[in-house]
């Protein structure tokens, strides 16, 4: 009797062994569609994000979560229409099911809906629009950075803490700029002397500076990303206004590139951030060292966010072994956020936007190198989510 | 005319190509309308994008207010852009040469800044369209159907333009381009002729803008930017001015080149610029003219 | 009142910088009949080279000189390789060819220097603000105004008192005669183009400490420059000066006062956006009005 059983049993054994081996064999390459801003004066943000992301991939020698990945990258030129075009191409022609990369929210608001409508996943390394955080939330949309309002809520909190009585607020005249000022006003309860909205490609701020001078405030907050902020700060300092006004900024206006570009004008600035170069978490120390070694420059928040995004995706890909058709499993894995972030422990809120700590910082001169650097001062917000999470109805 | 049509039919099973072809057809419409005044009328307008944007925004604003009847919206778009062209043309055609170029640019910039400034129209963030318009009898939400509608309108406009160019009107226009003084001496009110051509061109661009708004379901101020006007001029010259088929070819060439090059490298503007420079300097009749010339033997 | 005075100074400063760029552009157009959209790229090259030199430790004046010279050289190369072939061509061809040059220049700069804005510090001596009866105005901006006025004076002297200047003036209105008199027109063209490029580069280098040195910075200022020379009259330095000052003042005063005027009737972001939009439109309106009233500009070349 055993003779009749042995052969099929052996066959079964070999078959199952073979399947196990096949399963452990190389998963197919997953294409990741990275649409980001690489040109225009705001282009270096996209570059930093891309470089941070790539660093994570390099750590695993071309893989994420053990799965070989291919990054298909294209420049949206900060134009929503281009972003949408590229997304269509990636979805239809390249058959990409996993997207990331967008820096600017106006582009994101055009791209994300078509991506998730097609059943693909979008993991945002930077843009965290309010429109997709509340009622517009989607189960396939994850944000690794922050919700657009929160960085400015942190800054408002710090301004309040610093005892600034009267503030001037400045931002460019578009969605994210308005969100910034709205966020700041949510936590700052002092007097607002002036709210100034500038042009998106303005270079000369002399007219606005004269208005600021006339406002007689003792503090200023501005959200002017990239080159805009560099211009503004230089001109602000030269107008002599820094002597009478404290400057409190969100990290985008105060990251390493900006400090490098404005030189001494950055001294004595206050700021808030969700990530600092000297956060003492092992993942962060490793990231900063590797980034410096590979790219010969200091990392910025965008780079850390790109890196964390890649790590999050890695955790998801590991769980499904690269098989994105297992959408529910992939999604569940992403939600678990089981990876070591540069910010320590990482977790999502109910709307799949992060819940995290926020720090205060100051620009100081290093006594040894005499260079200006950002130094963390303390923690001003703990486990902070965003105000839109309660409106999101995700199962 | 044979260049465009065959590629069309075969690609219908690949949605990506249909989208790409639709975009080419829509921009070709705008380019042909510009060719009418640049190639045939000798009026170099550096502000043609303003009419494109006007048409697009008309459709966008109507869609946001709930008006989604295609015939109504598109006609409104054409009317608005034609009106705008009438005003701008009446003022600008008093000048010529570099001044004409500058003043048409100035008006386009005014439109651009107006679009940025008015919050109700979205400002810098642009205006999304809730859905595509409804054309009785066809479902515009289908990419293929939209493509055919655009193609039909393009062919219609080209036919109309061709008629115009060959007619007495066109002859006077071309005469005015070559030697205005002579035409005036012969008793033709050249200003009127040029203005009509300018308005027709504006209307054509407005229709193209309306179609683009439907296609992309999004309008933004950069549709009126001077670089967009420059791109339209590039399409006209890449194809060779003064031949309507050339404009079609030029559009396909520019859109194709941009797509192709940006797929290869993030520094795609440099080779594009170099190619453009070579064409302008050495291929006076544009690529189409050069190829056509070659084919003739 | 002091606010007005400060804004007037701001307008003057902006205007004199536009003048530096406009001077070259108007000469190139007035004398050689070429529309050069890539003039802004020369301004950009000046800024980048100056920023790089300053970053390597060169003293400020040397860095500025380096930027200006580099732009001048780039201009000469541009003229010899491309612009020369455009003299007899239609305006459309010139527009497109120089548009192509912009694409090449922008990408070229980003390939050499990358996309990160370059830092340039205002020289330490000029860091402070000068008290000016009621408020303190940035010292460096005063220097810019002075520099602009000096260049204007220098150009005026060059054009009206030197042989080169006479050739330029003659070339603006009587090309063939000048050629017939045995002057090497080709060399004259190259020199004029080079000088214009140098001035644009100087503007870029001087402005580098107070604005972001980044790819695409030329286009932002180019349109305003064109408006300035059209308003002022093509081919004339005096026209470029007047036009540039007008543009600078209208832009600055518009941006300063229109939002304030609108504030009582609109929310802040609306007041600012409408104000900004209206002041931008005001410049073009200015140009349209001038062209309707004086179709060749306020002080066209050849007028006395």
Short mmCIF file of C-alpha atoms in Angstrom, two decimals, chain B residues 74-293:
data_model
loop_
_atom_site.label_atom_id
_atom_site.label_comp_id
_atom_site.label_asym_id
_atom_site.label_seq_id
_atom_site.Cartn_x
_atom_site.Cartn_y
_atom_site.Cartn_z
CA UNK B 74 -17.87 76.00 -27.12
CA UNK B 75 -19.76 78.68 -29.00
CA UNK B 76 -19.39 80.95 -26.01
CA UNK B 77 -15.66 80.21 -25.99
CA UNK B 78 -15.34 81.11 -29.64
CA UNK B 79 -17.38 84.25 -29.13
CA UNK B 80 -15.32 85.43 -26.16
CA UNK B 81 -11.99 84.85 -27.83
CA UNK B 82 -13.19 86.44 -31.06
CA UNK B 83 -14.32 89.48 -29.11
CA UNK B 84 -11.01 89.68 -27.32
CA UNK B 85 -9.18 89.41 -30.65
CA UNK B 86 -11.38 92.16 -32.03
CA UNK B 87 -10.45 94.54 -29.22
CA UNK B 88 -6.77 93.68 -29.23
CA UNK B 89 -6.57 93.69 -33.01
CA UNK B 90 -8.31 97.03 -33.36
CA UNK B 91 -5.73 98.57 -31.05
CA UNK B 92 -2.63 96.66 -32.15
CA UNK B 93 -3.03 96.73 -35.89
CA UNK B 94 -2.36 100.43 -35.82
CA UNK B 95 1.25 99.43 -35.34
CA UNK B 96 3.49 97.09 -37.24
CA UNK B 97 6.79 95.32 -37.05
CA UNK B 98 8.42 95.07 -33.65
CA UNK B 99 5.78 97.27 -32.09
CA UNK B 100 3.05 94.93 -33.22
CA UNK B 101 4.93 92.03 -31.71
CA UNK B 102 5.39 93.86 -28.44
CA UNK B 103 1.88 95.14 -28.14
CA UNK B 104 0.32 91.76 -28.84
CA UNK B 105 2.64 90.37 -26.20
CA UNK B 106 1.57 93.09 -23.80
CA UNK B 107 -2.11 92.30 -24.21
CA UNK B 108 -1.45 88.62 -23.67
CA UNK B 109 0.45 89.45 -20.49
CA UNK B 110 -2.52 91.50 -19.31
CA UNK B 111 -4.75 88.50 -19.82
CA UNK B 112 -2.26 86.31 -17.96
CA UNK B 113 -2.07 88.60 -14.95
CA UNK B 114 -5.81 89.01 -14.92
CA UNK B 115 -6.23 85.24 -14.77
CA UNK B 116 -3.74 85.04 -11.92
CA UNK B 117 -5.34 87.87 -10.01
CA UNK B 118 -8.97 86.84 -10.02
CA UNK B 119 -9.47 84.35 -7.21
CA UNK B 120 -12.89 83.28 -8.42
CA UNK B 121 -11.23 81.81 -11.48
CA UNK B 122 -8.73 79.85 -9.45
CA UNK B 123 -5.76 82.15 -9.66
CA UNK B 124 -2.42 80.40 -9.77
CA UNK B 125 -3.96 77.10 -8.80
CA UNK B 126 -6.12 76.94 -11.87
CA UNK B 127 -9.66 75.68 -12.26
CA UNK B 128 -10.59 72.03 -12.57
CA UNK B 129 -13.61 71.07 -14.65
CA UNK B 130 -16.04 68.79 -12.84
CA UNK B 131 -16.76 66.80 -15.98
CA UNK B 132 -16.65 66.93 -19.73
CA UNK B 133 -19.37 68.78 -21.61
CA UNK B 134 -22.30 66.99 -23.16
CA UNK B 135 -22.52 66.90 -26.93
CA UNK B 136 -25.85 65.51 -28.08
CA UNK B 137 -25.41 62.15 -29.69
CA UNK B 138 -21.85 61.44 -28.57
CA UNK B 139 -20.16 60.57 -25.31
CA UNK B 140 -17.22 62.87 -24.90
CA UNK B 141 -15.96 60.96 -21.91
CA UNK B 142 -14.66 58.32 -24.28
CA UNK B 143 -11.16 59.26 -25.33
CA UNK B 144 -11.62 57.99 -28.85
CA UNK B 145 -14.84 59.89 -29.35
CA UNK B 146 -13.29 63.10 -28.10
CA UNK B 147 -10.41 62.56 -30.47
CA UNK B 148 -12.70 62.26 -33.46
CA UNK B 149 -14.65 65.33 -32.48
CA UNK B 150 -11.45 67.33 -32.23
CA UNK B 151 -10.21 65.96 -35.52
CA UNK B 152 -13.47 66.86 -37.22
CA UNK B 153 -13.29 70.40 -35.93
CA UNK B 154 -9.67 70.68 -36.99
CA UNK B 155 -10.44 69.49 -40.50
CA UNK B 156 -13.39 71.83 -40.63
CA UNK B 157 -11.31 74.81 -39.62
CA UNK B 158 -8.52 73.93 -42.01
CA UNK B 159 -11.01 73.62 -44.85
CA UNK B 160 -12.50 76.97 -43.91
CA UNK B 161 -9.07 78.55 -43.67
CA UNK B 162 -8.03 77.10 -47.00
CA UNK B 163 -11.13 78.56 -48.61
CA UNK B 164 -10.42 81.89 -47.01
CA UNK B 165 -6.86 81.96 -48.20
CA UNK B 166 -7.72 81.15 -51.77
CA UNK B 167 -10.60 83.58 -51.90
CA UNK B 168 -10.48 87.24 -52.79
CA UNK B 169 -10.11 87.99 -49.11
CA UNK B 170 -7.03 85.86 -48.92
CA UNK B 171 -5.49 87.40 -51.96
CA UNK B 172 -5.92 90.86 -50.53
CA UNK B 173 -4.45 89.69 -47.25
CA UNK B 174 -1.40 88.21 -48.88
CA UNK B 175 -1.08 91.28 -51.00
CA UNK B 176 -1.09 93.39 -47.89
CA UNK B 177 1.64 91.26 -46.41
CA UNK B 178 3.83 91.67 -49.44
CA UNK B 179 3.29 95.30 -50.16
CA UNK B 180 0.78 97.17 -48.09
CA UNK B 181 1.22 100.46 -49.81
CA UNK B 182 0.29 99.01 -53.12
CA UNK B 183 -2.87 97.46 -51.75
CA UNK B 184 -3.87 100.74 -50.19
CA UNK B 185 -3.23 102.52 -53.45
CA UNK B 186 -5.46 100.02 -55.14
CA UNK B 187 -8.23 101.06 -52.80
CA UNK B 188 -8.34 98.14 -50.39
CA UNK B 189 -8.96 98.97 -46.74
CA UNK B 190 -6.20 96.69 -45.59
CA UNK B 191 -6.80 97.44 -41.91
CA UNK B 192 -10.23 95.89 -42.12
CA UNK B 193 -8.96 92.81 -43.88
CA UNK B 194 -6.20 92.30 -41.37
CA UNK B 195 -8.59 92.78 -38.48
CA UNK B 196 -10.98 90.18 -39.85
CA UNK B 197 -8.13 87.73 -40.27
CA UNK B 198 -6.97 88.50 -36.73
CA UNK B 199 -10.43 87.83 -35.32
CA UNK B 200 -10.82 84.59 -37.27
CA UNK B 201 -7.45 83.47 -35.97
CA UNK B 202 -8.43 84.40 -32.42
CA UNK B 203 -11.66 82.47 -32.76
CA UNK B 204 -9.77 79.41 -33.99
CA UNK B 205 -7.42 79.57 -31.04
CA UNK B 206 -10.40 80.00 -28.73
CA UNK B 207 -11.99 76.85 -30.09
CA UNK B 208 -8.73 75.01 -29.56
CA UNK B 209 -8.65 76.30 -25.99
CA UNK B 210 -12.19 75.10 -25.39
CA UNK B 211 -11.29 71.64 -26.62
CA UNK B 212 -8.19 71.57 -24.49
CA UNK B 213 -10.23 72.46 -21.42
CA UNK B 214 -12.48 69.47 -22.15
CA UNK B 215 -9.52 67.22 -22.76
CA UNK B 216 -7.46 68.11 -19.72
CA UNK B 217 -10.42 68.97 -17.51
CA UNK B 218 -8.26 71.72 -16.07
CA UNK B 219 -7.40 75.30 -16.97
CA UNK B 220 -4.61 77.40 -15.52
CA UNK B 221 -3.15 80.88 -16.15
CA UNK B 222 0.00 79.53 -17.78
CA UNK B 223 -2.16 78.76 -20.81
CA UNK B 224 -1.83 82.48 -21.55
CA UNK B 225 1.86 82.78 -20.80
CA UNK B 226 4.30 84.21 -23.27
CA UNK B 227 6.17 80.94 -23.48
CA UNK B 228 2.96 79.31 -24.63
CA UNK B 229 2.65 81.98 -27.33
CA UNK B 230 6.26 81.29 -28.23
CA UNK B 231 5.54 77.56 -28.47
CA UNK B 232 2.72 78.26 -30.91
CA UNK B 233 5.04 80.33 -33.05
CA UNK B 234 7.57 77.51 -32.93
CA UNK B 235 4.94 75.08 -34.19
CA UNK B 236 4.18 77.38 -37.07
CA UNK B 237 7.75 77.82 -38.09
CA UNK B 238 8.76 74.20 -37.61
CA UNK B 239 6.17 73.39 -40.17
CA UNK B 240 6.97 76.19 -42.49
CA UNK B 241 4.79 79.20 -42.67
CA UNK B 242 2.19 79.76 -45.29
CA UNK B 243 1.24 76.14 -45.71
CA UNK B 244 -1.60 74.92 -43.51
CA UNK B 245 -0.39 71.36 -43.65
CA UNK B 246 2.93 72.63 -42.41
CA UNK B 247 1.35 73.89 -39.22
CA UNK B 248 -0.04 70.43 -38.53
CA UNK B 249 3.33 68.92 -39.12
CA UNK B 250 5.05 71.50 -36.97
CA UNK B 251 2.73 70.81 -34.05
CA UNK B 252 3.26 67.09 -34.28
CA UNK B 253 6.98 67.68 -34.50
CA UNK B 254 7.16 69.91 -31.43
CA UNK B 255 4.89 67.80 -29.23
CA UNK B 256 6.65 64.68 -30.38
CA UNK B 257 10.09 66.11 -29.80
CA UNK B 258 9.21 67.34 -26.32
CA UNK B 259 7.80 63.96 -25.31
CA UNK B 260 10.63 62.03 -26.79
CA UNK B 261 13.41 64.15 -25.39
CA UNK B 262 11.95 64.50 -21.90
CA UNK B 263 11.70 60.74 -21.74
CA UNK B 264 15.45 60.50 -22.30
CA UNK B 265 16.92 63.17 -20.17
CA UNK B 266 15.90 65.82 -17.72
CA UNK B 267 17.99 68.30 -19.72
CA UNK B 268 15.73 68.05 -22.73
CA UNK B 269 15.47 71.78 -23.41
CA UNK B 270 18.99 72.00 -24.75
CA UNK B 271 18.66 69.58 -27.69
CA UNK B 272 15.22 71.02 -28.39
CA UNK B 273 16.68 74.51 -28.52
CA UNK B 274 19.50 73.35 -30.73
CA UNK B 275 17.16 71.66 -33.18
CA UNK B 276 14.94 74.71 -33.26
CA UNK B 277 17.92 76.96 -33.85
CA UNK B 278 19.14 74.87 -36.75
CA UNK B 279 15.69 74.81 -38.30
CA UNK B 280 15.27 78.54 -38.03
CA UNK B 281 18.71 79.35 -39.33
CA UNK B 282 18.99 76.84 -42.10
CA UNK B 283 15.63 75.42 -43.03
CA UNK B 284 13.79 78.52 -44.03
CA UNK B 285 10.74 76.74 -45.22
CA UNK B 286 10.48 74.75 -42.03
CA UNK B 287 10.71 71.02 -41.71
CA UNK B 288 7.65 70.37 -43.78
CA UNK B 289 8.86 72.61 -46.53
CA UNK B 290 12.22 70.90 -46.44
CA UNK B 291 10.74 67.44 -46.62
CA UNK B 292 8.26 68.47 -49.29
CA UNK B 293 11.09 70.05 -51.19
#
